[in-house]
Coordinates of C-alpha atoms in Angstrom, one line a residue:
M1 CA 232.0 83.2 -80.3
T2 CA 234.8 81.1 -79.5
S3 CA 235.0 77.2 -80.6
T4 CA 236.9 74.6 -79.0
I5 CA 236.7 72.2 -81.9
T6 CA 240.3 71.0 -82.8
A7 CA 241.0 69.5 -86.5
S8 CA 243.9 67.9 -87.0
S9 CA 246.8 70.0 -88.6
D10 CA 246.6 68.3 -91.9
T11 CA 242.8 69.0 -92.7
S12 CA 243.4 70.6 -96.2
P13 CA 240.0 70.3 -98.1
E14 CA 241.5 67.8 -100.0
R15 CA 243.4 65.7 -97.6
A16 CA 239.9 65.8 -95.2
H17 CA 238.0 63.7 -98.0
E18 CA 240.7 61.5 -98.6
Q19 CA 241.3 60.7 -94.9
D20 CA 238.0 60.2 -93.9
E21 CA 234.2 61.3 -95.4
A22 CA 233.0 62.1 -91.9
P23 CA 233.3 65.9 -92.6
I24 CA 230.4 65.7 -95.0
G25 CA 228.5 63.4 -92.6
K26 CA 229.0 66.2 -89.7
L27 CA 228.1 69.2 -92.2
A28 CA 224.8 67.4 -93.1
R29 CA 224.1 66.6 -89.3
I30 CA 224.5 70.2 -88.4
I31 CA 222.8 72.1 -91.2
G32 CA 219.9 69.4 -90.9
Q33 CA 219.4 70.3 -87.3
A34 CA 217.6 73.2 -85.9
A35 CA 219.3 75.2 -83.0
R36 CA 217.7 74.5 -79.8
F37 CA 218.7 77.7 -78.3
D38 CA 220.8 80.7 -78.9
G39 CA 224.5 79.5 -79.0
D40 CA 223.8 76.1 -79.6
L41 CA 227.1 74.6 -81.2
Y42 CA 225.2 71.6 -82.9
G43 CA 222.5 73.2 -84.8
L44 CA 221.8 76.1 -86.9
G45 CA 219.6 78.6 -86.6
R46 CA 216.9 79.4 -89.0
G47 CA 218.6 82.5 -90.4
E48 CA 222.0 80.5 -90.8
Q49 CA 220.1 77.7 -92.6
A50 CA 218.6 80.1 -95.0
A51 CA 221.6 81.9 -95.6
L52 CA 223.4 78.6 -96.8
A53 CA 220.3 77.6 -98.7
R54 CA 220.6 81.1 -100.4
L55 CA 224.3 81.1 -100.6
D56 CA 225.5 81.2 -104.5
P57 CA 229.1 79.6 -104.5
D58 CA 229.9 81.3 -107.6
S59 CA 229.0 84.9 -106.9
E60 CA 229.6 87.2 -104.2
W61 CA 229.0 86.3 -100.6
R62 CA 227.4 88.3 -97.8
P63 CA 228.5 88.4 -94.4
H64 CA 226.0 86.5 -92.8
Q65 CA 226.3 84.0 -95.3
V66 CA 230.2 83.8 -94.7
A67 CA 229.5 83.6 -91.1
A68 CA 227.1 80.8 -91.5
L69 CA 229.5 79.0 -93.8
S70 CA 232.3 79.1 -91.6
R71 CA 230.5 78.4 -88.5
V72 CA 229.5 74.7 -90.2
L73 CA 232.6 73.9 -91.7
L74 CA 234.4 74.5 -88.3
H75 CA 232.0 72.9 -86.4
A76 CA 232.2 69.8 -88.9
G77 CA 236.0 69.4 -88.1
L78 CA 237.4 71.3 -91.2
D79 CA 239.8 74.2 -91.1
P80 CA 239.1 76.4 -93.8
E81 CA 241.6 79.2 -92.5
H82 CA 244.5 78.6 -95.2
W83 CA 242.1 77.1 -97.9
S84 CA 242.3 78.6 -101.4
P85 CA 239.3 80.3 -102.8
Q86 CA 238.5 77.3 -105.1
A87 CA 238.5 75.2 -101.8
W88 CA 235.9 77.3 -100.1
R89 CA 233.7 77.6 -103.2
R90 CA 233.7 73.3 -103.5
W91 CA 232.5 73.5 -99.8
A92 CA 230.2 76.1 -100.1
L93 CA 228.6 74.3 -102.8
I94 CA 228.2 71.3 -100.5
A95 CA 226.9 73.2 -97.5
H96 CA 224.5 75.0 -99.7
G97 CA 223.3 72.0 -101.5
I98 CA 222.9 70.3 -98.4
A99 CA 220.8 73.1 -96.8
L100 CA 218.8 73.0 -100.2
T101 CA 218.3 69.3 -100.3
G102 CA 219.2 67.5 -97.1
Q103 CA 221.3 64.4 -97.0
A104 CA 219.8 60.7 -97.7
A105 CA 221.6 57.2 -97.4
G106 CA 221.5 55.4 -100.4
A107 CA 222.7 55.6 -103.8
L108 CA 222.8 58.8 -105.7
G109 CA 222.2 57.2 -109.0
T110 CA 219.2 55.8 -107.6
Q111 CA 218.2 59.0 -105.8
L112 CA 218.4 60.9 -109.3
H113 CA 216.0 58.2 -110.7
A114 CA 213.4 58.6 -108.1
A115 CA 213.5 62.1 -108.8
A116 CA 213.0 61.7 -112.5
I117 CA 215.7 63.2 -113.2
S118 CA 215.9 62.8 -117.0
E119 CA 218.6 60.8 -118.6
S120 CA 219.7 63.5 -120.6
R121 CA 220.3 65.7 -117.1
V122 CA 222.4 62.8 -115.5
T123 CA 224.5 62.6 -118.7
K124 CA 225.5 66.2 -118.5
L125 CA 226.4 65.8 -114.8
L126 CA 228.5 63.0 -115.7
T127 CA 230.1 64.1 -118.6
S128 CA 230.4 68.0 -117.7
R129 CA 233.9 69.1 -116.0
G130 CA 235.2 72.5 -114.4
D131 CA 232.8 75.5 -115.1
A132 CA 230.1 73.3 -116.9
F133 CA 230.0 71.1 -114.0
R134 CA 229.6 73.8 -111.2
Q135 CA 227.0 75.7 -113.5
L136 CA 225.0 72.5 -114.0
L137 CA 224.9 71.6 -110.1
P138 CA 222.6 74.3 -108.7
R139 CA 220.3 73.7 -111.0
L140 CA 220.1 70.1 -110.2
L141 CA 219.8 70.5 -106.8
R142 CA 216.9 73.2 -107.0
L143 CA 215.2 70.0 -109.3
L144 CA 216.1 67.8 -106.4
A145 CA 214.8 69.8 -103.6
S146 CA 211.4 70.7 -105.5
K147 CA 210.9 66.8 -105.9
E148 CA 211.6 66.6 -102.2
V149 CA 214.6 64.0 -102.9
A150 CA 217.6 64.3 -100.6
P151 CA 220.9 62.9 -102.4
N152 CA 223.5 61.1 -101.0
W153 CA 225.9 64.0 -100.2
H154 CA 228.9 61.5 -99.4
Q155 CA 228.9 60.4 -103.2
L156 CA 227.9 64.0 -104.7
G157 CA 230.3 65.9 -102.0
G158 CA 233.0 63.7 -103.1
L159 CA 232.3 64.1 -106.8
I160 CA 232.5 68.2 -106.3
L161 CA 235.7 67.7 -104.0
S162 CA 237.4 65.4 -106.4
E163 CA 236.3 66.8 -109.8
G164 CA 239.2 68.5 -111.4
R165 CA 241.5 67.5 -108.8
D166 CA 241.6 63.5 -108.7
E167 CA 239.9 62.5 -111.5
E168 CA 240.8 58.9 -111.1
K169 CA 238.4 59.1 -108.0
A170 CA 235.9 61.3 -109.6
E171 CA 235.6 59.1 -112.3
A172 CA 234.9 56.2 -109.9
I173 CA 232.1 58.1 -108.6
R174 CA 230.9 59.0 -112.0
M175 CA 230.6 55.0 -112.8
Q176 CA 229.0 54.6 -109.5
I177 CA 226.2 56.9 -110.0
A178 CA 225.8 55.8 -113.7
S179 CA 225.3 52.2 -112.8
R180 CA 223.0 52.8 -110.1
Y181 CA 220.9 55.1 -112.1
F182 CA 220.5 53.1 -115.2
S183 CA 219.9 50.1 -113.2
A184 CA 216.9 51.9 -111.7
M185 CA 216.0 53.0 -115.1
A186 CA 216.0 49.5 -116.7
K187 CA 214.5 47.9 -113.7
A188 CA 211.4 50.7 -113.7
E189 CA 211.1 49.7 -117.9
R190 CA 210.8 45.9 -117.0
H191 CA 208.4 46.9 -113.9
D192 CA 206.3 49.0 -116.4
A193 CA 206.6 46.0 -119.4
D194 CA 205.4 43.4 -117.0
N195 CA 202.2 45.5 -115.7
K196 CA 201.5 46.3 -119.6
E197 CA 201.0 42.7 -120.3
P198 CA 197.7 40.7 -120.1

């Protein structure tokens, strides 16, 4: 299959996120849109969507998973040809998560609260780093999918791309998540207290 998508020559995975968050939005649109016909460049077939949903970013990938991942990355305007294995794994985790949960607008912290994600699990998300962070995310994604709550992938994807690379940016995203989560929790507690009073 030949692709006519062009990307700027400076589209490393880190720079792509810094320049513009559009690749994550494009990735979400492509993964979320079913192919209308064989060879559709703007949607995925069921097999490709299933391959991404079953992809484990930290294990060995099967050829059909690599093909599906490569296709969506290229169509999202990214150029993964010279990426490090770590960059591939970060973007694989984002693509896997989008295929599993979908993408929604709104604040990630509010979405985590709406999905009834426990305070301890959110705290682990916000405080874990490195391997612990990467091991926690797939479980969190499966939980969100089971609750049918789609997260904001601009925030969650930004955290995945920044974690361990640009801690200042990662910490800013963590603070946004925490403030929205705990604000939603406080509003729910006030609402519950108001409804209990006679």
